[in-house]
Amino acid sequence: MRGTCLRPKVRDRRCAYEHDVRSAYKTAETEVLFDEGATLPPISIRLGDGELLKIRGRIDRIDLAFLGERMYFRVIDYKSRPRAVDLLRMYLGLSLQLPVYAHVIEAASEALFHAPSQFAGMYYVPVYDPLSELKRDEEAALSLRKPIRFRGLGLANRDVLQLLDRNLPAAKDLFPQMLTKTGIHTNAMVVSAEVWRALREHTLKKASELARSMVDGVTAIAPYQLKQERACQNCNLQSVCQFEAHFDERQMRVFKSIAKDDVIAQLNVVALDVREVQ
Ligand code: SF4
């Protein structure tokens, strides 16, 4: 028993080690609650009609790094499975967690760190017990010695991205397709500061729309489908909702896949609106 419990922790420590020694980031806070009476207040969003939506949650980890006088933060969320960060899913409102967390940190930077900080990225980090799933497959177990890859969305600034790993761009084990010798890799998951601000506003708007429909009692069973992914695949409520995709196909909300550049173009429109309001 003792051995099985310790194994994942040993693996996690070994694989996290590469990030610890090669990254300029240091963990500043863990398990940060934002809620009534907690360290940070909940996010309040107006729904109209005087109603207020309060979003509460817990941020797994906040890391800080410095570039000159500027302080940058990245937010980390641990997941039991590797999960990619997809700008389109965020844009469609299917993945709001990380941008909401990043917004909370930005808004509470003075309270948390006694100084303003800038968004540098948001990442999912897989932490799971792979050995239980590998059924002691020796070859696969060897692959576990590879360092953990953070998957996320970063700020499109070469110097800021370099803070992730001082061995970039030569080393590609932690952040493949991130930097080139002179710039940022074309496939890097990054957005400009302006697009990040637009994504943040868009996320809050999506959260407000979702809450509005809940308050209005919209209970239609209409799971989404995006490419091969269906909401029902990760849901264990099928025995309750009785939804059968084969029979109820017309009820699916099928989202069209949009290229990253087109999503960014849409967000740039939001960015213009945000600028005008400010
Ligand atoms: S299984 Fe039912 S509740 Fe779950 S996502 Fe599908 S339709 Fe919604």
mmCIF file of C-alpha atoms and ligand atoms in Angstrom:
data_model
loop_
_atom_site.group_PDB
_atom_site.id
_atom_site.type_symbol
_atom_site.label_atom_id
_atom_site.label_comp_id
_atom_site.label_asym_id
_atom_site.label_seq_id
_atom_site.Cartn_x
_atom_site.Cartn_y
_atom_site.Cartn_z
ATOM 1 C CA MET A 1 0.000 0.000 0.000
ATOM 2 C CA ARG A 2 2.732 2.355 1.002
ATOM 3 C CA GLY A 3 4.548 1.857 -2.320
ATOM 4 C CA THR A 4 1.490 2.524 -4.475
ATOM 5 C CA CYS A 5 0.692 5.729 -2.628
ATOM 6 C CA LEU A 6 4.195 7.076 -2.927
ATOM 7 C CA ARG A 7 4.810 6.307 -6.593
ATOM 8 C CA PRO A 8 2.772 9.114 -8.180
ATOM 9 C CA LYS A 9 4.235 11.651 -5.787
ATOM 10 C CA VAL A 10 7.767 10.561 -6.655
ATOM 11 C CA ARG A 11 6.937 10.797 -10.333
ATOM 12 C CA ASP A 12 5.378 14.196 -9.988
ATOM 13 C CA ARG A 13 8.347 15.575 -8.070
ATOM 14 C CA ARG A 14 10.887 14.235 -10.549
ATOM 15 C CA CYS A 15 8.966 15.570 -13.537
ATOM 16 C CA ALA A 16 8.218 18.930 -11.940
ATOM 17 C CA TYR A 17 11.919 19.284 -11.123
ATOM 18 C CA GLU A 18 12.827 20.276 -14.679
ATOM 19 C CA HIS A 19 10.321 23.118 -14.533
ATOM 20 C CA ASP A 20 11.618 24.201 -11.123
ATOM 21 C CA VAL A 21 15.225 24.513 -12.220
ATOM 22 C CA ARG A 22 14.692 25.909 -15.710
ATOM 23 C CA SER A 23 11.824 28.307 -15.123
ATOM 24 C CA ALA A 24 12.074 31.831 -13.734
ATOM 25 C CA TYR A 25 8.667 31.386 -12.105
ATOM 26 C CA LYS A 26 8.313 30.775 -8.397
ATOM 27 C CA THR A 27 5.131 29.597 -6.765
ATOM 28 C CA ALA A 28 3.609 32.512 -4.881
ATOM 29 C CA GLU A 29 0.241 31.152 -3.767
ATOM 30 C CA THR A 30 -1.581 27.834 -3.726
ATOM 31 C CA GLU A 31 -5.238 26.928 -3.185
ATOM 32 C CA VAL A 32 -6.444 30.524 -3.300
ATOM 33 C CA LEU A 33 -10.147 30.775 -2.549
ATOM 34 C CA PHE A 34 -12.284 33.533 -3.993
ATOM 35 C CA ASP A 35 -15.572 33.526 -2.181
ATOM 36 C CA GLU A 36 -17.543 35.421 0.456
ATOM 37 C CA GLY A 37 -15.323 35.724 3.537
ATOM 38 C CA ALA A 38 -12.293 34.192 1.767
ATOM 39 C CA THR A 39 -8.904 35.743 0.981
ATOM 40 C CA LEU A 40 -10.336 37.160 -2.225
ATOM 41 C CA PRO A 41 -13.928 38.180 -2.920
ATOM 42 C CA PRO A 42 -16.048 36.340 -5.482
ATOM 43 C CA ILE A 43 -16.398 37.847 -8.957
ATOM 44 C CA SER A 44 -19.602 39.819 -9.281
ATOM 45 C CA ILE A 45 -21.237 40.125 -12.689
ATOM 46 C CA ARG A 46 -24.386 42.135 -13.354
ATOM 47 C CA LEU A 47 -27.107 40.118 -15.080
ATOM 48 C CA GLY A 48 -29.457 43.032 -15.669
ATOM 49 C CA ASP A 49 -32.667 43.645 -13.724
ATOM 50 C CA GLY A 50 -30.434 44.431 -10.737
ATOM 51 C CA GLU A 51 -29.431 40.768 -10.361
ATOM 52 C CA LEU A 52 -25.853 39.955 -9.525
ATOM 53 C CA LEU A 53 -23.987 36.772 -10.407
ATOM 54 C CA LYS A 54 -21.291 35.782 -7.933
ATOM 55 C CA ILE A 55 -18.678 33.331 -9.149
ATOM 56 C CA ARG A 56 -16.588 31.627 -6.522
ATOM 57 C CA GLY A 57 -13.810 29.088 -6.818
ATOM 58 C CA ARG A 58 -10.369 27.928 -5.830
ATOM 59 C CA ILE A 59 -7.209 28.593 -7.810
ATOM 60 C CA ASP A 60 -4.719 25.729 -7.538
ATOM 61 C CA ARG A 61 -1.526 27.702 -7.981
ATOM 62 C CA ILE A 62 -0.207 31.140 -8.902
ATOM 63 C CA ASP A 63 3.405 31.577 -10.027
ATOM 64 C CA LEU A 64 5.282 34.859 -10.353
ATOM 65 C CA ALA A 65 8.328 35.909 -12.335
ATOM 66 C CA PHE A 66 10.040 39.239 -12.939
ATOM 67 C CA LEU A 67 11.257 40.886 -16.105
ATOM 68 C CA GLY A 68 13.023 44.068 -15.080
ATOM 69 C CA GLU A 69 10.634 45.936 -12.829
ATOM 70 C CA ARG A 70 7.574 44.161 -14.171
ATOM 71 C CA MET A 71 5.939 41.301 -12.315
ATOM 72 C CA TYR A 72 4.228 38.608 -14.362
ATOM 73 C CA PHE A 73 1.895 35.874 -13.190
ATOM 74 C CA ARG A 74 0.827 32.560 -14.604
ATOM 75 C CA VAL A 75 -2.067 30.540 -13.266
ATOM 76 C CA ILE A 76 -1.852 26.766 -12.935
ATOM 77 C CA ASP A 77 -4.735 24.341 -12.703
ATOM 78 C CA TYR A 78 -4.013 20.703 -11.926
ATOM 79 C CA LYS A 79 -5.902 18.138 -13.920
ATOM 80 C CA SER A 80 -6.182 14.394 -13.494
ATOM 81 C CA ARG A 81 -5.688 14.001 -17.261
ATOM 82 C CA PRO A 82 -3.578 15.951 -19.752
ATOM 83 C CA ARG A 83 -5.812 18.636 -21.214
ATOM 84 C CA ALA A 84 -5.035 21.044 -24.003
ATOM 85 C CA VAL A 85 -6.032 24.679 -23.847
ATOM 86 C CA ASP A 86 -8.051 25.570 -26.893
ATOM 87 C CA LEU A 87 -8.777 29.198 -27.707
ATOM 88 C CA LEU A 88 -11.872 28.210 -29.687
ATOM 89 C CA ARG A 89 -13.360 26.347 -26.700
ATOM 90 C CA MET A 90 -12.776 29.441 -24.578
ATOM 91 C CA TYR A 91 -14.361 31.659 -27.201
ATOM 92 C CA LEU A 92 -17.429 29.404 -27.384
ATOM 93 C CA GLY A 93 -17.795 29.465 -23.609
ATOM 94 C CA LEU A 94 -16.983 25.754 -23.223
ATOM 95 C CA SER A 95 -13.838 26.384 -21.213
ATOM 96 C CA LEU A 96 -14.127 29.398 -18.945
ATOM 97 C CA GLN A 97 -12.233 28.239 -15.880
ATOM 98 C CA LEU A 98 -8.682 29.420 -16.632
ATOM 99 C CA PRO A 99 -9.602 32.865 -18.020
ATOM 100 C CA VAL A 100 -11.884 33.418 -15.005
ATOM 101 C CA TYR A 101 -9.010 32.522 -12.662
ATOM 102 C CA ALA A 102 -6.592 34.788 -14.540
ATOM 103 C CA HIS A 103 -9.116 37.610 -14.304
ATOM 104 C CA VAL A 104 -9.446 37.087 -10.529
ATOM 105 C CA ILE A 105 -5.661 37.281 -10.097
ATOM 106 C CA GLU A 106 -5.319 40.378 -12.249
ATOM 107 C CA ALA A 107 -8.080 42.132 -10.344
ATOM 108 C CA ALA A 108 -6.680 41.115 -6.940
ATOM 109 C CA SER A 109 -2.981 41.553 -7.658
ATOM 110 C CA GLU A 110 -2.527 44.436 -5.212
ATOM 111 C CA ALA A 111 -4.293 42.497 -2.443
ATOM 112 C CA LEU A 112 -2.282 39.342 -3.116
ATOM 113 C CA PHE A 113 1.169 40.655 -3.989
ATOM 114 C CA HIS A 114 1.068 44.338 -2.960
ATOM 115 C CA ALA A 115 1.870 45.305 -6.546
ATOM 116 C CA PRO A 116 0.309 45.170 -9.971
ATOM 117 C CA SER A 117 1.090 42.087 -12.029
ATOM 118 C CA GLN A 118 0.621 41.298 -15.692
ATOM 119 C CA PHE A 119 -0.929 38.265 -17.281
ATOM 120 C CA ALA A 120 1.746 35.923 -18.664
ATOM 121 C CA GLY A 121 -0.183 32.712 -19.144
ATOM 122 C CA MET A 122 -2.609 30.080 -17.930
ATOM 123 C CA TYR A 123 -1.801 26.397 -17.960
ATOM 124 C CA TYR A 124 -3.218 22.991 -17.206
ATOM 125 C CA VAL A 125 -0.764 20.656 -15.514
ATOM 126 C CA PRO A 126 -1.531 16.936 -15.460
ATOM 127 C CA VAL A 127 -1.171 15.305 -12.066
ATOM 128 C CA TYR A 128 -2.425 11.751 -12.032
ATOM 129 C CA ASP A 129 -1.495 8.238 -11.136
ATOM 130 C CA PRO A 130 -0.366 6.874 -14.468
ATOM 131 C CA LEU A 131 1.010 3.641 -13.078
ATOM 132 C CA SER A 132 -2.423 2.385 -12.156
ATOM 133 C CA GLU A 133 -3.499 2.769 -15.774
ATOM 134 C CA LEU A 134 -0.393 1.392 -17.375
ATOM 135 C CA LYS A 135 -0.883 -1.985 -15.770
ATOM 136 C CA ARG A 136 2.845 -2.129 -15.132
ATOM 137 C CA ASP A 137 3.757 -1.897 -18.788
ATOM 138 C CA GLU A 138 7.520 -1.437 -18.562
ATOM 139 C CA GLU A 139 7.927 0.421 -21.831
ATOM 140 C CA ALA A 140 5.152 2.852 -21.086
ATOM 141 C CA ALA A 141 6.473 3.301 -17.565
ATOM 142 C CA LEU A 142 9.776 4.463 -19.023
ATOM 143 C CA SER A 143 7.971 7.184 -20.961
ATOM 144 C CA LEU A 144 6.748 8.553 -17.638
ATOM 145 C CA ARG A 145 10.256 9.787 -16.968
ATOM 146 C CA LYS A 146 9.638 12.492 -19.508
ATOM 147 C CA PRO A 147 8.997 15.867 -17.911
ATOM 148 C CA ILE A 148 5.434 17.047 -17.485
ATOM 149 C CA ARG A 149 4.261 19.373 -20.222
ATOM 150 C CA PHE A 150 2.251 22.404 -19.265
ATOM 151 C CA ARG A 151 -0.514 23.011 -21.783
ATOM 152 C CA GLY A 152 -1.926 26.450 -21.985
ATOM 153 C CA LEU A 153 -2.115 29.881 -23.427
ATOM 154 C CA GLY A 154 0.662 32.401 -22.924
ATOM 155 C CA LEU A 155 1.369 36.037 -23.606
ATOM 156 C CA ALA A 156 2.818 36.665 -27.070
ATOM 157 C CA ASN A 157 6.004 38.303 -25.863
ATOM 158 C CA ARG A 158 9.261 36.481 -26.525
ATOM 159 C CA ASP A 159 11.000 37.717 -23.374
ATOM 160 C CA VAL A 160 8.037 36.747 -21.215
ATOM 161 C CA LEU A 161 7.828 33.301 -22.836
ATOM 162 C CA GLN A 162 11.537 32.791 -22.177
ATOM 163 C CA LEU A 163 10.708 32.942 -18.454
ATOM 164 C CA LEU A 164 9.030 29.535 -18.854
ATOM 165 C CA ASP A 165 12.273 27.757 -19.617
ATOM 166 C CA ARG A 166 15.718 29.322 -19.836
ATOM 167 C CA ASN A 167 16.761 26.523 -22.239
ATOM 168 C CA LEU A 168 14.258 27.590 -24.887
ATOM 169 C CA PRO A 169 14.376 27.462 -27.858
ATOM 170 C CA ALA A 170 17.056 24.742 -27.926
ATOM 171 C CA ALA A 171 15.205 22.486 -25.478
ATOM 172 C CA LYS A 172 11.814 21.346 -26.665
ATOM 173 C CA ASP A 173 10.910 18.866 -23.943
ATOM 174 C CA LEU A 174 8.917 21.220 -21.698
ATOM 175 C CA PHE A 175 7.421 23.659 -24.201
ATOM 176 C CA PRO A 176 7.681 22.353 -27.757
ATOM 177 C CA GLN A 177 6.785 24.787 -30.513
ATOM 178 C CA MET A 178 7.136 27.843 -28.312
ATOM 179 C CA LEU A 179 10.168 29.890 -29.380
ATOM 180 C CA THR A 180 12.439 30.052 -32.386
ATOM 181 C CA LYS A 181 15.931 31.534 -32.332
ATOM 182 C CA THR A 182 14.636 34.967 -33.201
ATOM 183 C CA GLY A 183 10.945 34.969 -32.381
ATOM 184 C CA ILE A 184 7.854 33.023 -31.413
ATOM 185 C CA HIS A 185 6.958 29.718 -33.082
ATOM 186 C CA THR A 186 4.024 30.028 -35.504
ATOM 187 C CA ASN A 187 2.198 27.198 -33.708
ATOM 188 C CA ALA A 188 2.735 28.608 -30.222
ATOM 189 C CA MET A 189 -0.440 28.978 -28.183
ATOM 190 C CA VAL A 190 -0.072 32.661 -27.415
ATOM 191 C CA VAL A 191 -2.137 35.824 -27.608
ATOM 192 C CA SER A 192 -1.241 39.497 -27.451
ATOM 193 C CA ALA A 193 -2.024 41.519 -24.329
ATOM 194 C CA GLU A 194 -4.859 43.167 -26.217
ATOM 195 C CA VAL A 195 -6.401 39.847 -27.258
ATOM 196 C CA TRP A 196 -6.029 38.578 -23.688
ATOM 197 C CA ARG A 197 -8.002 41.587 -22.434
ATOM 198 C CA ALA A 198 -10.669 40.916 -25.058
ATOM 199 C CA LEU A 199 -10.778 37.216 -24.122
ATOM 200 C CA ARG A 200 -11.194 38.196 -20.483
ATOM 201 C CA GLU A 201 -14.145 40.495 -21.288
ATOM 202 C CA HIS A 202 -15.636 37.888 -23.594
ATOM 203 C CA THR A 203 -15.337 35.228 -20.853
ATOM 204 C CA LEU A 204 -17.203 37.391 -18.354
ATOM 205 C CA LYS A 205 -19.891 38.041 -20.952
ATOM 206 C CA LYS A 206 -20.239 34.314 -21.652
ATOM 207 C CA ALA A 207 -20.457 33.569 -17.915
ATOM 208 C CA SER A 208 -23.150 36.204 -17.599
ATOM 209 C CA GLU A 209 -25.112 34.744 -20.547
ATOM 210 C CA LEU A 210 -24.918 31.246 -19.067
ATOM 211 C CA ALA A 211 -26.088 32.495 -15.686
ATOM 212 C CA ARG A 212 -28.868 34.523 -17.320
ATOM 213 C CA SER A 213 -30.223 31.439 -19.072
ATOM 214 C CA MET A 214 -30.097 29.477 -15.797
ATOM 215 C CA VAL A 215 -31.943 32.228 -13.943
ATOM 216 C CA ASP A 216 -34.514 32.297 -16.765
ATOM 217 C CA GLY A 217 -35.071 28.583 -16.282
ATOM 218 C CA VAL A 218 -33.668 27.421 -19.605
ATOM 219 C CA THR A 219 -33.320 23.679 -19.056
ATOM 220 C CA ALA A 220 -33.316 22.357 -22.617
ATOM 221 C CA ILE A 221 -31.211 19.271 -23.057
ATOM 222 C CA ALA A 222 -28.890 20.452 -25.809
ATOM 223 C CA PRO A 223 -25.332 19.163 -25.357
ATOM 224 C CA TYR A 224 -22.646 20.592 -27.574
ATOM 225 C CA GLN A 225 -20.569 18.906 -30.211
ATOM 226 C CA LEU A 226 -17.299 20.379 -31.424
ATOM 227 C CA LYS A 227 -15.391 18.311 -33.970
ATOM 228 C CA GLN A 228 -15.229 14.793 -32.462
ATOM 229 C CA GLU A 229 -15.879 16.033 -28.948
ATOM 230 C CA ARG A 230 -19.340 15.763 -27.389
ATOM 231 C CA ALA A 231 -20.343 17.083 -23.985
ATOM 232 C CA CYS A 232 -21.867 13.717 -23.058
ATOM 233 C CA GLN A 233 -18.509 11.951 -23.353
ATOM 234 C CA ASN A 234 -17.362 13.393 -20.044
ATOM 235 C CA CYS A 235 -20.686 13.441 -18.245
ATOM 236 C CA ASN A 236 -22.045 10.808 -15.893
ATOM 237 C CA LEU A 237 -25.604 12.138 -15.767
ATOM 238 C CA GLN A 238 -26.932 10.229 -18.741
ATOM 239 C CA SER A 239 -29.059 7.995 -16.541
ATOM 240 C CA VAL A 240 -30.765 11.157 -15.291
ATOM 241 C CA CYS A 241 -31.191 13.107 -18.536
ATOM 242 C CA GLN A 242 -31.815 10.009 -20.693
ATOM 243 C CA PHE A 243 -30.234 11.773 -23.668
ATOM 244 C CA GLU A 244 -29.311 9.437 -26.501
ATOM 245 C CA ALA A 245 -27.170 11.135 -29.139
ATOM 246 C CA HIS A 246 -28.162 8.524 -31.754
ATOM 247 C CA PHE A 247 -31.855 9.317 -31.398
ATOM 248 C CA ASP A 248 -31.748 12.956 -30.344
ATOM 249 C CA GLU A 249 -29.160 14.205 -32.818
ATOM 250 C CA ARG A 250 -31.206 17.271 -33.772
ATOM 251 C CA GLN A 251 -30.964 18.519 -30.200
ATOM 252 C CA MET A 252 -27.177 18.694 -30.346
ATOM 253 C CA ARG A 253 -25.662 22.154 -30.526
ATOM 254 C CA VAL A 254 -23.042 21.578 -33.200
ATOM 255 C CA PHE A 255 -20.318 24.223 -33.196
ATOM 256 C CA LYS A 256 -18.312 24.848 -36.332
ATOM 257 C CA SER A 257 -14.579 24.589 -35.960
ATOM 258 C CA ILE A 258 -12.881 27.959 -36.541
ATOM 259 C CA ALA A 259 -9.165 28.487 -37.118
ATOM 260 C CA LYS A 260 -7.196 30.168 -34.334
ATOM 261 C CA ASP A 261 -6.567 33.278 -36.463
ATOM 262 C CA ASP A 262 -10.309 33.676 -37.060
ATOM 263 C CA VAL A 263 -11.022 33.357 -33.330
ATOM 264 C CA ILE A 264 -8.389 36.032 -32.703
ATOM 265 C CA ALA A 265 -9.983 38.224 -35.395
ATOM 266 C CA GLN A 266 -13.335 37.888 -33.581
ATOM 267 C CA LEU A 267 -11.670 38.735 -30.276
ATOM 268 C CA ASN A 268 -10.012 41.755 -31.857
ATOM 269 C CA VAL A 269 -13.514 43.071 -32.556
ATOM 270 C CA VAL A 270 -14.276 42.593 -28.850
ATOM 271 C CA ALA A 271 -10.985 44.357 -28.048
ATOM 272 C CA LEU A 272 -12.129 47.417 -29.998
ATOM 273 C CA ASP A 273 -15.387 47.503 -28.017
ATOM 274 C CA VAL A 274 -13.484 47.184 -24.739
ATOM 275 C CA ARG A 275 -11.203 50.094 -25.729
ATOM 276 C CA GLU A 276 -14.175 52.260 -26.593
ATOM 277 C CA VAL A 277 -15.836 51.580 -23.251
ATOM 278 C CA GLN A 278 -12.615 52.419 -21.343
HETATM 279 S S1 SF4 B 1 -25.302 13.168 -20.689
HETATM 280 FE FE1 SF4 B 1 -27.138 14.447 -20.479
HETATM 281 S S2 SF4 B 1 -26.658 15.951 -18.882
HETATM 282 FE FE2 SF4 B 1 -24.730 15.037 -19.586
HETATM 283 S S3 SF4 B 1 -24.000 16.421 -21.198
HETATM 284 FE FE3 SF4 B 1 -25.167 14.814 -22.220
HETATM 285 S S4 SF4 B 1 -27.241 15.662 -22.374
HETATM 286 FE FE4 SF4 B 1 -26.171 16.910 -20.849
#
